[in-house]
Structure formats: C-alpha cells, structure tokens
Short mmCIF file of C-alpha atoms and ligand atoms in Angstrom, two decimals:
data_model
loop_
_atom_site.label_atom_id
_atom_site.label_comp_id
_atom_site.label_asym_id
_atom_site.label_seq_id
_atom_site.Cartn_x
_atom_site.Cartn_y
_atom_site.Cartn_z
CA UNK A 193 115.05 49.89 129.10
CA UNK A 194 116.88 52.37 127.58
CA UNK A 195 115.54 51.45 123.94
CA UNK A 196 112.22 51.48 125.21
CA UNK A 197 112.54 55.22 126.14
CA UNK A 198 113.57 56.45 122.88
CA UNK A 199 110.73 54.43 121.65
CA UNK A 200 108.06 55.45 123.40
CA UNK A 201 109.60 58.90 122.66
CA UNK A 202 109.24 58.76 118.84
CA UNK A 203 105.94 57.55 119.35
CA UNK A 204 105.06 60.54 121.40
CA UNK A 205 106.68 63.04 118.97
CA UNK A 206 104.60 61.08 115.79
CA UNK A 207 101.35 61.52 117.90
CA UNK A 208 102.34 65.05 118.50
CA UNK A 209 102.83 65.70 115.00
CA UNK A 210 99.59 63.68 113.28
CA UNK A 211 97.18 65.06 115.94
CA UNK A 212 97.02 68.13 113.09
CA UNK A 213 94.20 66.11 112.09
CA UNK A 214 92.63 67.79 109.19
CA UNK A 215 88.82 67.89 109.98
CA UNK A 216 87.53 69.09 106.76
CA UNK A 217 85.97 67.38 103.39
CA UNK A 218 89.50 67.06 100.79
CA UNK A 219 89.81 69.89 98.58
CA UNK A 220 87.81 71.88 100.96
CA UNK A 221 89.65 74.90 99.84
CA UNK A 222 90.44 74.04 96.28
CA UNK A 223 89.07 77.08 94.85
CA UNK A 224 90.80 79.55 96.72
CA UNK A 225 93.85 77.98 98.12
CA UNK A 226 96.88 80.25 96.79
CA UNK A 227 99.60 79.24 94.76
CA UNK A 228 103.28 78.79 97.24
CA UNK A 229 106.15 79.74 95.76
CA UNK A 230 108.23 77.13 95.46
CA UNK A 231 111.17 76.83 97.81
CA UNK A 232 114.43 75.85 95.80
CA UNK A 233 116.87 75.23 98.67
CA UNK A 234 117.45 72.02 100.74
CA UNK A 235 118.50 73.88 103.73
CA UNK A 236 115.49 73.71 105.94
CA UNK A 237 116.29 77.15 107.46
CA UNK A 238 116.31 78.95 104.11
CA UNK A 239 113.61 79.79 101.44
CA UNK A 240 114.69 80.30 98.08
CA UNK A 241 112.50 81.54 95.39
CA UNK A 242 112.23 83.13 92.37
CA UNK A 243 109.56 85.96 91.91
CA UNK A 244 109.49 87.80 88.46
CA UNK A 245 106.62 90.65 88.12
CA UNK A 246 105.10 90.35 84.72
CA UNK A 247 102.09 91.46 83.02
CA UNK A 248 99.97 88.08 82.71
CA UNK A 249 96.51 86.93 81.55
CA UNK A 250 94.38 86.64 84.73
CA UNK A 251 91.12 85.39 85.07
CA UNK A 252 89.31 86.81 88.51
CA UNK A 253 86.03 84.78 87.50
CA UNK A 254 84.73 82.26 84.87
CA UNK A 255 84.56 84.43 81.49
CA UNK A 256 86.76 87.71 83.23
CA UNK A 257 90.37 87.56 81.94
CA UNK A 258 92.08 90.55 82.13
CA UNK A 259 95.70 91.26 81.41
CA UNK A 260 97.34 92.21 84.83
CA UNK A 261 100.37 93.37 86.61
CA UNK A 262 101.60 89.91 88.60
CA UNK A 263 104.03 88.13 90.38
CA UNK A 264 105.10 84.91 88.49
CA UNK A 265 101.89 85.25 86.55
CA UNK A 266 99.09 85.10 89.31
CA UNK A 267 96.83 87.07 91.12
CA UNK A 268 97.76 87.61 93.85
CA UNK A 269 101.83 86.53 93.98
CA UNK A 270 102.21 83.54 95.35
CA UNK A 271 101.95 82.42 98.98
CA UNK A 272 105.89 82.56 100.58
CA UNK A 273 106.18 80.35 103.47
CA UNK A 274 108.70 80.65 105.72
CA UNK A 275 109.20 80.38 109.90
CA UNK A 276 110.42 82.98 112.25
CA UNK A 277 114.87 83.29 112.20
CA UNK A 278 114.60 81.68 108.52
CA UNK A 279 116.44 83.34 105.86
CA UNK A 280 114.25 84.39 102.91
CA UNK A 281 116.09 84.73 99.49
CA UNK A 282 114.45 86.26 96.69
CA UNK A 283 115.79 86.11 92.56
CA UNK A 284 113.92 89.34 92.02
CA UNK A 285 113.55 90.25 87.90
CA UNK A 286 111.48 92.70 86.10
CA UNK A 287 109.49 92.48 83.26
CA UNK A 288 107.33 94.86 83.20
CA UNK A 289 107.54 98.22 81.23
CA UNK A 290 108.16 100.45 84.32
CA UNK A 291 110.77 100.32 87.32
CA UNK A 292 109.28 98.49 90.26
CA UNK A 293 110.67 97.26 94.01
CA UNK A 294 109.41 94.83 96.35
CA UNK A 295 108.83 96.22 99.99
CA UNK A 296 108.22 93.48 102.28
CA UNK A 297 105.48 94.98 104.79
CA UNK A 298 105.88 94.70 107.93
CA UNK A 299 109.17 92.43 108.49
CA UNK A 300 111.64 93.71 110.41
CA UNK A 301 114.81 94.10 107.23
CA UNK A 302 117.49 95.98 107.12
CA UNK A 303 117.34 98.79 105.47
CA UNK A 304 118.61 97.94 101.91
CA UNK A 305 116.39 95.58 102.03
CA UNK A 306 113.14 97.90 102.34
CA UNK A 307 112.55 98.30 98.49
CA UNK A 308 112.10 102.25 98.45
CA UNK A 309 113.86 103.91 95.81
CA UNK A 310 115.63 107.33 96.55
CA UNK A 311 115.32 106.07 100.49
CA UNK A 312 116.26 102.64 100.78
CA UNK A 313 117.02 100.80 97.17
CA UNK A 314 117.36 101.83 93.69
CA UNK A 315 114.64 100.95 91.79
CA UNK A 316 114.94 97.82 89.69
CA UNK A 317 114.52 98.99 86.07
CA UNK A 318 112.94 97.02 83.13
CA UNK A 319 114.56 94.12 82.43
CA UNK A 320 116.26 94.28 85.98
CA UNK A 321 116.89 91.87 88.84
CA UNK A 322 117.67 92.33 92.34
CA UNK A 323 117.96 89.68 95.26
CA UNK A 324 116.20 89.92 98.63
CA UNK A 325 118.33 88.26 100.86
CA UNK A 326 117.17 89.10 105.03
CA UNK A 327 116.17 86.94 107.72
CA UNK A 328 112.52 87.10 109.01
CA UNK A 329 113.04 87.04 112.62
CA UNK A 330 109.22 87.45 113.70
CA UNK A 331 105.99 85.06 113.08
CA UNK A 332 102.92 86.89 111.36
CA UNK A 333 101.42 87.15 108.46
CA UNK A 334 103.42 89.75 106.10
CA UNK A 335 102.59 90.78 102.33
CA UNK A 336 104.89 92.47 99.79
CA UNK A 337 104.49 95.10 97.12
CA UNK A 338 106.15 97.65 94.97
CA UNK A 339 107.16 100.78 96.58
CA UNK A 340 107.19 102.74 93.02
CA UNK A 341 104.01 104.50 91.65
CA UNK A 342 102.29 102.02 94.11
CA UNK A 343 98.72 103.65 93.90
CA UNK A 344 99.11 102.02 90.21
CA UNK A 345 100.75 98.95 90.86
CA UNK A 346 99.30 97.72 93.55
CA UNK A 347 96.35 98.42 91.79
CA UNK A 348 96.75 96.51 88.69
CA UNK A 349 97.66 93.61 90.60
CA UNK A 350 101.13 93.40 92.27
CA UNK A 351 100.88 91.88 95.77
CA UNK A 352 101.36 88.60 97.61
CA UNK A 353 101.46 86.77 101.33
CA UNK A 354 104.35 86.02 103.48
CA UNK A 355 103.46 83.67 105.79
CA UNK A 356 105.65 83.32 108.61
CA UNK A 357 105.06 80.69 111.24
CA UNK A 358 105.89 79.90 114.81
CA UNK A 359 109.24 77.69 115.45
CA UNK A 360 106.53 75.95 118.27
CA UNK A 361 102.89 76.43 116.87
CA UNK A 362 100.50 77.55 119.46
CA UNK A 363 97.61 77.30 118.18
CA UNK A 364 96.87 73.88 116.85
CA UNK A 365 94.06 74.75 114.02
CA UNK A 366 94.80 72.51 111.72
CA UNK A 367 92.74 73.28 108.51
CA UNK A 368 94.40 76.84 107.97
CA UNK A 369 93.29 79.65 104.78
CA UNK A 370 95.26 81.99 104.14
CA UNK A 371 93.29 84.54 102.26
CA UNK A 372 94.43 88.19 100.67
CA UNK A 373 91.63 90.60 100.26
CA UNK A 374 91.50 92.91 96.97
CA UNK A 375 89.88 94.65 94.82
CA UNK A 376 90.77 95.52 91.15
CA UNK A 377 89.10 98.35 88.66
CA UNK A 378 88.27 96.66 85.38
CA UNK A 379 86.04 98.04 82.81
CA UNK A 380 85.54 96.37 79.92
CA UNK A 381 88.04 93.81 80.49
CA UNK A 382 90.93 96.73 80.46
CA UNK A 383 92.46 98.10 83.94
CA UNK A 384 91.24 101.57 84.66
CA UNK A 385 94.01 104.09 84.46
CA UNK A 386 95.46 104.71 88.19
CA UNK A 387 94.62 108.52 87.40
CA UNK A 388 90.70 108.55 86.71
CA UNK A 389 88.43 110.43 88.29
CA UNK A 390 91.42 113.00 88.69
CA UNK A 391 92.02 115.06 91.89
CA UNK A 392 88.80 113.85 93.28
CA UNK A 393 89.87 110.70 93.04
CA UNK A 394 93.25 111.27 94.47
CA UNK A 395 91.07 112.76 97.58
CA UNK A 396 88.51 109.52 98.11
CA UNK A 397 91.23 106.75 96.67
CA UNK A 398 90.12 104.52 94.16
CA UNK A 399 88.77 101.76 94.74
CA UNK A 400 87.64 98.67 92.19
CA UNK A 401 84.69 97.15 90.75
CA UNK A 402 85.36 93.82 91.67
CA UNK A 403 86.11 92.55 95.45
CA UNK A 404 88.50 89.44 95.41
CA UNK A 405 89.43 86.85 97.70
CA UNK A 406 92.92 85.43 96.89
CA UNK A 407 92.26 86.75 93.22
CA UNK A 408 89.01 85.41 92.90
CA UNK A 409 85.57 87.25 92.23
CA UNK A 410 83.11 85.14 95.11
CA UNK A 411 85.08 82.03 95.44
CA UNK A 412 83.61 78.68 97.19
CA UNK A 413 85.04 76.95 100.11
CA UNK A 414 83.75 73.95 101.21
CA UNK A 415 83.42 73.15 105.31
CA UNK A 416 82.48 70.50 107.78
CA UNK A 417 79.70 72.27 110.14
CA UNK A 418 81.55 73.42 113.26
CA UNK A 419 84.45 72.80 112.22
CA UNK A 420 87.34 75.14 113.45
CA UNK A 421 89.57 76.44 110.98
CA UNK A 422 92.28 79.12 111.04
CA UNK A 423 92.06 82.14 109.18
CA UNK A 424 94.70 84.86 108.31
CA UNK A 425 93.70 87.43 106.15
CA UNK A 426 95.84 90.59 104.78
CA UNK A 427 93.85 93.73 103.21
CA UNK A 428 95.97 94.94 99.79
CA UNK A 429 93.56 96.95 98.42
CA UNK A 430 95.20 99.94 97.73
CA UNK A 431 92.28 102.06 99.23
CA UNK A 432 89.11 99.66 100.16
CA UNK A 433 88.81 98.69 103.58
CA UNK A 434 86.97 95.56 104.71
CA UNK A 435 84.42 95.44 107.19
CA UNK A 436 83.71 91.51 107.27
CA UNK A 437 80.28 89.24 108.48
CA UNK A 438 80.13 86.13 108.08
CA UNK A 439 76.32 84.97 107.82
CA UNK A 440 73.86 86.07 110.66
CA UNK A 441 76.97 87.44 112.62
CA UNK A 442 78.80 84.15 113.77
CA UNK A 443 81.67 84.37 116.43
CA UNK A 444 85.45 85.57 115.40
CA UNK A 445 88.44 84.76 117.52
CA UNK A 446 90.79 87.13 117.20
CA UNK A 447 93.90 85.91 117.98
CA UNK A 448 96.90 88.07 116.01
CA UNK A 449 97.17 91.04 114.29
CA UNK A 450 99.82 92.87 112.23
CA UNK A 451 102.68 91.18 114.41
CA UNK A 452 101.36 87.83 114.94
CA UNK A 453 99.66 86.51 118.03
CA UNK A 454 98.38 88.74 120.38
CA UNK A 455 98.65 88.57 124.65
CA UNK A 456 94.83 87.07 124.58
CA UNK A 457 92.34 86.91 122.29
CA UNK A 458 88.98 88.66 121.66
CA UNK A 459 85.87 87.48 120.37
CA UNK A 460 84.48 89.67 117.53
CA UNK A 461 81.15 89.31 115.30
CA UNK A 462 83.06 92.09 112.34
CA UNK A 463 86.62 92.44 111.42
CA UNK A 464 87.68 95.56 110.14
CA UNK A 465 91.18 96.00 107.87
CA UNK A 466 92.41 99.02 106.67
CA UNK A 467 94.40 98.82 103.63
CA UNK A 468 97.65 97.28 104.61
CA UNK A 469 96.39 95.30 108.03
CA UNK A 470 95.99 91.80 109.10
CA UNK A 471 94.31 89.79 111.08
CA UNK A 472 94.85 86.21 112.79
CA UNK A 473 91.36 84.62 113.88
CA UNK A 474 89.15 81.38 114.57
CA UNK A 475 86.01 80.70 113.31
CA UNK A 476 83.71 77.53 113.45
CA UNK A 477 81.46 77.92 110.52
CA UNK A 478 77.78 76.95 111.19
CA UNK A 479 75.73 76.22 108.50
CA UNK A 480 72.62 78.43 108.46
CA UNK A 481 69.33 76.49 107.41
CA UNK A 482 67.97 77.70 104.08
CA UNK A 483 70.87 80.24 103.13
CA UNK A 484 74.10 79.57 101.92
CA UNK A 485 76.74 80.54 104.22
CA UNK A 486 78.37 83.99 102.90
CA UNK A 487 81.20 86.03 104.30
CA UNK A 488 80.28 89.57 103.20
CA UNK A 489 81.78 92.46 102.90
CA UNK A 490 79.84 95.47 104.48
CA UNK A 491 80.68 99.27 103.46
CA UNK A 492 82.76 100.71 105.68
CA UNK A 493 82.20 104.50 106.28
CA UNK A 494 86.24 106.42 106.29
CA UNK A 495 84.38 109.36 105.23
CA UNK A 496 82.45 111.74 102.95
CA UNK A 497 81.90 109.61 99.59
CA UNK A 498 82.91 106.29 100.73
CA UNK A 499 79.36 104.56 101.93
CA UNK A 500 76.98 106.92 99.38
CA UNK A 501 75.35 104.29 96.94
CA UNK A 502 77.38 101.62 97.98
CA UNK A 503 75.71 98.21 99.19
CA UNK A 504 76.84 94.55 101.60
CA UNK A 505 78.93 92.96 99.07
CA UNK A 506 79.46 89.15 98.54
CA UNK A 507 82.64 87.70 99.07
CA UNK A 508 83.33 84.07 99.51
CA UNK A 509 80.48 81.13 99.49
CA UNK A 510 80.86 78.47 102.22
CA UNK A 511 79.05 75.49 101.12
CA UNK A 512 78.48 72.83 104.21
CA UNK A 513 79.92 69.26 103.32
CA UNK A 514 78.09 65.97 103.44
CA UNK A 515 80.09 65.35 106.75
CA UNK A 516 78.11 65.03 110.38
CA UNK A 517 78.23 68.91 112.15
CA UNK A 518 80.46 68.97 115.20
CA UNK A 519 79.40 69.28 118.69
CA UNK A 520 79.19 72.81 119.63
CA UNK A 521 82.31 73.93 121.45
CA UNK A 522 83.55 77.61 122.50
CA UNK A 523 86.40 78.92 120.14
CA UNK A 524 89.63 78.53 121.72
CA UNK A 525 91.66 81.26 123.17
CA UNK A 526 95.09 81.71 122.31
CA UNK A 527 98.16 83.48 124.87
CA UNK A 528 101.33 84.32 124.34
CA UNK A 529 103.47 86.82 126.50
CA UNK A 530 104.11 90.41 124.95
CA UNK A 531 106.43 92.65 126.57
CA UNK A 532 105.15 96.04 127.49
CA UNK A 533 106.91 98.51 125.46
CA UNK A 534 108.65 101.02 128.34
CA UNK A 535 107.18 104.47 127.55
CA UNK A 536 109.20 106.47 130.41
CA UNK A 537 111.36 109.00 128.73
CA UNK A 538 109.90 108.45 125.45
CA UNK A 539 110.26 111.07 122.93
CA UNK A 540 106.93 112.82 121.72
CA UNK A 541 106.40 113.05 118.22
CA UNK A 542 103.49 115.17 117.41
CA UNK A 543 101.82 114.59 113.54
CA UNK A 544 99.08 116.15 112.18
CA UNK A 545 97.41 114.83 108.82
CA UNK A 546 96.28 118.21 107.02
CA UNK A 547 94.48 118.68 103.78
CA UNK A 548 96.37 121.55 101.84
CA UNK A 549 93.71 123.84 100.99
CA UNK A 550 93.83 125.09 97.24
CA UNK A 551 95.75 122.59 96.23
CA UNK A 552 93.19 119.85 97.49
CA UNK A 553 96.28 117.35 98.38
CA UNK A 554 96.94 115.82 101.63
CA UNK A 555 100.22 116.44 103.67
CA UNK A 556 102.20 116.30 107.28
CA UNK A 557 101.92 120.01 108.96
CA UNK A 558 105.21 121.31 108.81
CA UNK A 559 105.42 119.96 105.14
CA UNK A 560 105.44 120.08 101.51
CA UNK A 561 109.25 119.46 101.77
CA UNK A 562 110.75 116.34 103.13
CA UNK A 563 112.52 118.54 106.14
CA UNK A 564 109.75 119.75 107.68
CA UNK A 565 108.12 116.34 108.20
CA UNK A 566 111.08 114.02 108.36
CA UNK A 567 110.99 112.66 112.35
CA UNK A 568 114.85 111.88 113.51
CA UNK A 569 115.49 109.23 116.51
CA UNK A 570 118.86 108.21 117.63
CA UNK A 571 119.47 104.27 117.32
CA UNK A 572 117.20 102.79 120.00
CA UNK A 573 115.35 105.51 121.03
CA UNK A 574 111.84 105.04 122.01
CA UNK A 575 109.15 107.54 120.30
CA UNK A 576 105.56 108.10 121.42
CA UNK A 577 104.02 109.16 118.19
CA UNK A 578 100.80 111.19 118.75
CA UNK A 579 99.34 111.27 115.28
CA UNK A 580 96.03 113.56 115.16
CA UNK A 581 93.82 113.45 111.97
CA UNK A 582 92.38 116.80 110.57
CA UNK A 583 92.25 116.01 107.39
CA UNK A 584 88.61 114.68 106.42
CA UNK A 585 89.23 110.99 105.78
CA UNK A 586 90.34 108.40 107.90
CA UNK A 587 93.83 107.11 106.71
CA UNK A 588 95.59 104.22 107.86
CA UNK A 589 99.07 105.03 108.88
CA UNK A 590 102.27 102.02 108.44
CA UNK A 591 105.04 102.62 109.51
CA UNK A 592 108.25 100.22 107.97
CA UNK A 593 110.85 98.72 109.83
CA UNK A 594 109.36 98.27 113.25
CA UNK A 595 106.20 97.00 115.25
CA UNK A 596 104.61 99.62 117.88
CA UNK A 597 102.20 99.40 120.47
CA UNK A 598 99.00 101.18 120.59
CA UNK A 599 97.84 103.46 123.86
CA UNK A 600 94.78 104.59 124.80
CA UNK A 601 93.53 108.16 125.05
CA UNK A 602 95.05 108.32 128.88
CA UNK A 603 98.50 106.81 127.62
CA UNK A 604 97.89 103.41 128.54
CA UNK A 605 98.89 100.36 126.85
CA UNK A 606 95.83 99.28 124.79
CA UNK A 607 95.24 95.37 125.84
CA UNK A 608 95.48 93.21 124.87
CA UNK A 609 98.76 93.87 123.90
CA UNK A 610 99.94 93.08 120.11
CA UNK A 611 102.49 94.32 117.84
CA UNK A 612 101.17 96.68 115.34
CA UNK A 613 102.81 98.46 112.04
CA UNK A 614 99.25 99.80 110.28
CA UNK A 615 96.97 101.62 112.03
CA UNK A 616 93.98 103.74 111.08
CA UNK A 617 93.84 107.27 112.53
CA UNK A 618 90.24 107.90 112.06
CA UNK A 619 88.70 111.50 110.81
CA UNK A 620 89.17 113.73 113.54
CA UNK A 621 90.87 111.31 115.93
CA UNK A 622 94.25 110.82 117.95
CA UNK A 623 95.91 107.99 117.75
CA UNK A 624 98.62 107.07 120.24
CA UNK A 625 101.75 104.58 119.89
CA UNK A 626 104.96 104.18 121.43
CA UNK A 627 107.58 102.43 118.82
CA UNK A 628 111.19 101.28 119.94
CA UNK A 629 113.06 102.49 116.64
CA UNK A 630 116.42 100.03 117.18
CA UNK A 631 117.69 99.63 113.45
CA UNK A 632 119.15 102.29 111.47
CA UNK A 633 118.24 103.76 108.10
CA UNK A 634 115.65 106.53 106.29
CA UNK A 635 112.05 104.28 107.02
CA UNK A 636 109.10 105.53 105.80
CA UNK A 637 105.82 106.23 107.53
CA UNK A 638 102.48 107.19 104.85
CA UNK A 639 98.82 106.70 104.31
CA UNK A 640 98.36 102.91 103.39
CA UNK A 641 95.36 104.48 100.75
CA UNK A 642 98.31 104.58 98.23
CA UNK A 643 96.57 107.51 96.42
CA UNK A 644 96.81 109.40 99.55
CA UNK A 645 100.55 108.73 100.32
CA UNK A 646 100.72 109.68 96.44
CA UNK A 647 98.75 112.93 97.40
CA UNK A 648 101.71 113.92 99.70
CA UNK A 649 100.82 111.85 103.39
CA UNK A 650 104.11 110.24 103.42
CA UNK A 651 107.56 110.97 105.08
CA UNK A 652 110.79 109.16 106.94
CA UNK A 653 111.68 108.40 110.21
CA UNK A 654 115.17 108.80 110.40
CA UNK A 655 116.52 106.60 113.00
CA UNK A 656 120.80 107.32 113.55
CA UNK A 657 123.11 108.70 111.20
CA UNK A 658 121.34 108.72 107.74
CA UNK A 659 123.05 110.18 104.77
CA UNK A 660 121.66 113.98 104.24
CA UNK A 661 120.07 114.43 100.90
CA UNK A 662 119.05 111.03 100.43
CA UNK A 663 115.55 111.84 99.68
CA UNK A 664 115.20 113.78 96.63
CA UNK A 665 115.16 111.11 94.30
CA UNK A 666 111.88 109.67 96.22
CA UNK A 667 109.21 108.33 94.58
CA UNK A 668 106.40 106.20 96.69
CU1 C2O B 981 102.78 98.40 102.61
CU2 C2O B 981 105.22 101.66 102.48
O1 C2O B 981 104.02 100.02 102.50
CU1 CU B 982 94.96 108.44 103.69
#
C-alpha cells in the first residue's frame, strides 16, 4: 500500500510538471527569443555567469550591422535566469575603452553591489573585472546597465534581462517571451554621438531611429490563434517610452509590474513603459482577417517636442500558424497577497523637479549641490515621498534599492497593490509613494531619461550612517 502511495505521488508530481504544455507551432519565437547566459554552476540555487561588455558587430536587421557597445557580444545582453533566494554570481570584465559598472535595476542588493561609482562601487576601468556576487530575494523581471556616462552607454547598446521566477509559479502560461524594448540612433551605420543635438537635446532626451524588440528592427513571432502566452517586457530605452497596441486593440492582462505579480490583475487595451519599467501581462493573440497581426508602438506625448512629426511605429509581426484557433476563453486573472505598506508616522519627503532657468538643465529644488537634495532616513524608516513635477517634461523617477507603493491623490493605497521602483511623475503632476527604506547605504533616486539624470535630476537617499563626503567623485 505504502508503495502505491509514493507511486501515485510521482505520477501526480510528473502530471503537475508536463501540464506546461506548450501550445504553440516549434520555433514560434525563433526570431526573437534572447540569448541566456549560460549558468556555469551545478548548484541549483546558484547562477554563475560570465558577462564581459565589449564593443561587437551587431546586426539589428538583415543588411544593418553596426558596431555596438554589448554584453558578451549581443544586443541586448543576454537573458539571466534565476529564481527568487538564488544567488546570482557575475565574472564581470571590461573591454571597452571607457570605465563602466553594472547596476542591477530594481533587485533588492546590498549596497556594494549597486554599481554606482563615487556612491556605491568604483568604477571598473578598461581592462577591469569585478564580481557580482548578491542573492535575488524577489521574483520580477529586472534588467541591468552601466551606471557611468549611462545616457551614452545605454545608448549604444549596454543592457540586458534578469528574469527572476517564482519558487511556486502562479501563473501557469506556458509559452512565455521575454522581450526588452529599445531603441538605438544609427546613421549611416555609425552610432550617433550621445551629445548631438546639444542642450536641446539634453532637454527632450534622445531618442533613436530604429525601435527594437530584443535587438531586432520588426522581428516575427509566430502564434497559434488564441493561444495564451506570457509576456514580460522591460523598456531600456534610455529616453523613448512605449505606448503599445497590439492590432485593432486586443485585450492585455496585466498581471505584474516592476516587482512582479501584482494583488489582481487588470485588463488593458495599451501598455505604457517609461524608460526603466516593466510589465507582466497575458495576451491571446487573435488573428485579424486580411492584416497581419502587428504590435505597434504609438507616440507617446511626455511633452513639448516628443509627438511633433512623429507617427504609430511597427514593432513585432505576429504571423498566425497553420494550427486550428482556440476556443475563445477570458484571459485569466492572476492573485497574490501584497502587504499594505503602513504609512502612519511616515516621514514626508517633499521633491520638486525644477528646470534651472538660464542654464536650461534640470535639477531637485534645493539643489545644484548634492546637500541640498540628498534625502536622509534612519535604517527602517518609512518615507512618503511626495514628488511634484514643474519642470516641463514628464520624467520617470527609480529609485534603487527598494520597491514602494504608489497612493492616490487622497493618500490612499493605489490598488491594486504592486511593488513599484520606476514611476513617471507626469508634467505638472504629484506623484505619491510610501517606501520602507530597511537596508543601509548612499541609493540613488534620478530621471530614468538618462540625459535628464545627466542634466542634473538625480540625487541619494541616504538611509543610516553613510560615510560623509562620499559623493564627490559621482558620476551617473
Ligand atoms: Cu536603471 Cu540608476 O538606474
Ligand atoms: Cu526626466
């Protein structure tokens, strides 16, 4: 009898585990799938890799190679996988011809771990290496980049997805796309310089001449018809945000954000990223007779100069399979329980985004220098940041280290709840969010449009005892 048990068991857990069924045609997303790193330890709790950034021959479409700044040679870096209370260990080196760091955005580190030079870590010179060694304690999808000149370097190329998953997945969408939305300024095969278009084009941020998906200029996916499918995209543009349709307007599921799942999901026709953001959904592409299936990109107005001239742009092609359509079903909702973040006693922070007349660069009132703008919390302190926009353009505001929770104009906790680290403080707007700040160090908060944060919309939150003077040396 006994034997029978742990039979029937094994059986159970097997069924358990193959009931991921894929339901889409093979290679379905052979053109856009991104390259994993490749995991050289045995321990199943730890992910070991090796990530070098190197200037590298890229091709974003047939005919359109460029030489780019990369992670082990691709565009973007390749895909980490990981799950939440791994540890992640990365053989950092550096080829390229300037210093360069690897921030990991949005995971919880500690704070030598946070890849800012001046704040956190030195910068890793030239023919440098450095290892990333941290545990990523929460599920979401995370990206890294360089934290030094990152208006350029994120521009010519240097970003990549962390993926990390659920111990217990929730969701059960088997057929799953990670995808990282760019864009890159090429002209005549050769990277624009991060500087053109000069203080005007500090004030809009720069963004490219050709959108990418996962590195590619209008890639192709192939997809059964009704078919759900899982996707989590990350916007690293370094200025662009992405205002997404997909066909005649079909049905989103919003299930995550920034800090993985949220408390219920929403169902959306757009999805809008600011630079820096991500988003968890489900989707169930229906063909559309006649026209191909096209997720587009539609201009997205952050202010004066950003939707002039500009048109819906083409993004990825979704071709329906030879494969019979699936019955119509609603898109699942997903739960999972969020803890309200206790906002009795918490200590207002008051920001205000100014443009610096005359100089026509962007600061924090109370700035230029570091002091005036610097916020200080003692260790595990909760903050309620009110962060008010006056200055003309909407900017998307991430803050490292540590997940907050939005509120609404009254105070209330914006539902449903989710754990946030970017959010865009529209032109002209308040936004509101209270942020438990439990893990020492110097953490940065700045404009996600790198130019801006460049321009001067960056600072620290300074959360216990942090060395004094440990900021001159700062460079973004
Ligand atoms: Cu995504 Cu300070 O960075
Ligand atoms: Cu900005």
């Amino acid at each position: 009898m006994r034997y029978l048990v742990i039979t029937v068991t094994i059986v159970l857990c097997h069924a358990v585990i193959s009931h991921a069924q894929t339901l889409q045609p093979q290679g379905w997303d052979a053109k856009v799938k991104l390259t994993e790193a490749v995991d050289l330890n045995p321990d199943p709790h730890v992910v070991e890799i090796n990530l070098r950034a190197e200037i590298a021959p890229v091709d974003i479409a047939t005919g359109v190679r460029s030489q780019l700044w990369t992670y082990n040679g691709g565009l973007p870096g390749p895909l980490i996988r990981a799950r939440a209370g791994d540890r992640l260990i990365v053989h950092f080196s550096n080829a390229l011809p300037q210093p360069t760091t690897v921030h990991w955005h949005g995971v919880q580190v500690p704070i030598q771990m946070d890849g800012v030079p001046g704040v956190s870590q030195d910068a890793v010179i030239t023919g440098g290496s450095f290892t990333y060694d941290f545990v990523v304690p929460d599920a979401g999808l995370f990206w890294y980049h360089p934290h030094v000149m990152s208006a350029a370097q994120v521009g010519f190329g240097l970003y990549g997805a962390l993926l990390v998953e659920e111990r217990e997945d929730t969701v059960h969408a088997p057929d799953e796309l990670v995808m990282v939305l760019s864009d890159v300024a090429i002209d005549n095969g050769k990277l624009e310089p991060p500087d053109s278009g000069g203080v005007l084009g500090d004030l809009l941020g720069r963004e490219g001449n050709h959108l990418l998906v996962n590195g590619k200029e209008r890639p192709t996916l192939t997809f059964r018809d009704g078919a759900l499918q899982r996707w989590r995209l990350v916007n690293a543009a370094k200025s662009r945000y992405f205002d997404l349709v997909l066909g005649a307007g079909q049905p989103f599921m919003v299930i995550g954000v920034d800090g993985g799942l949220m408390e219920y999901s929403i169902q959306r026709e757009r999805l809008v990223l600011a630079p820096g953001e991500r988003i968890d959904v489900l989707v169930a592409p229906r063909a559309e007779s006649g026209t191909p299936l096209v997720l587009r990109a539609v201009p997205f107005n952050r202010g004066f100069g950003s939707v002039e001239f500009r048109s819906v742009e083409d993004l990825m092609t979704l071709t329906p399979a030879a494969l019979p359509p699936m019955a119509a079903a609603p898109l699942p909702q997903v739960r999972r329980s969020i803890e309200r973040t206790d906002g009795n006693g918490a200590k207002p922070i008051r920001l205000n985004l100014v443009l610096n007349k005359g100089e026509g660069q962007f600061g924090i009132e109370g700035g230029p220098f570091w002091e005036g703008t610097r916020v200080r919390a003692e260790l595990g302190e909760t903050q309620l940041w009110t962060i008010t926009n006056k200055a003309t353009w909407d900017h998307p505001i991430h803050l490292h280290g540590f997940f907050f929770q939005v509120l609404d104009d009254k105070g209330d906790p914006v539902r449903p709840l989710a754990w946030k680290d970017t959010i865009n403080v529209p032109a002209d707007k308040t936004m509101r969010f209270l942020v438990r700040l439990d893990r020492p160090g110097s953490w940065m908060y700045h404009c996600h449009i790198l130019d801006h944060a460049e321009a001067g919309l960056m600072s620290t939150v300074d959360v216990g005892k942090v060395k004094e003077g440990s900021h001159e040396a700062h460079s973004h």
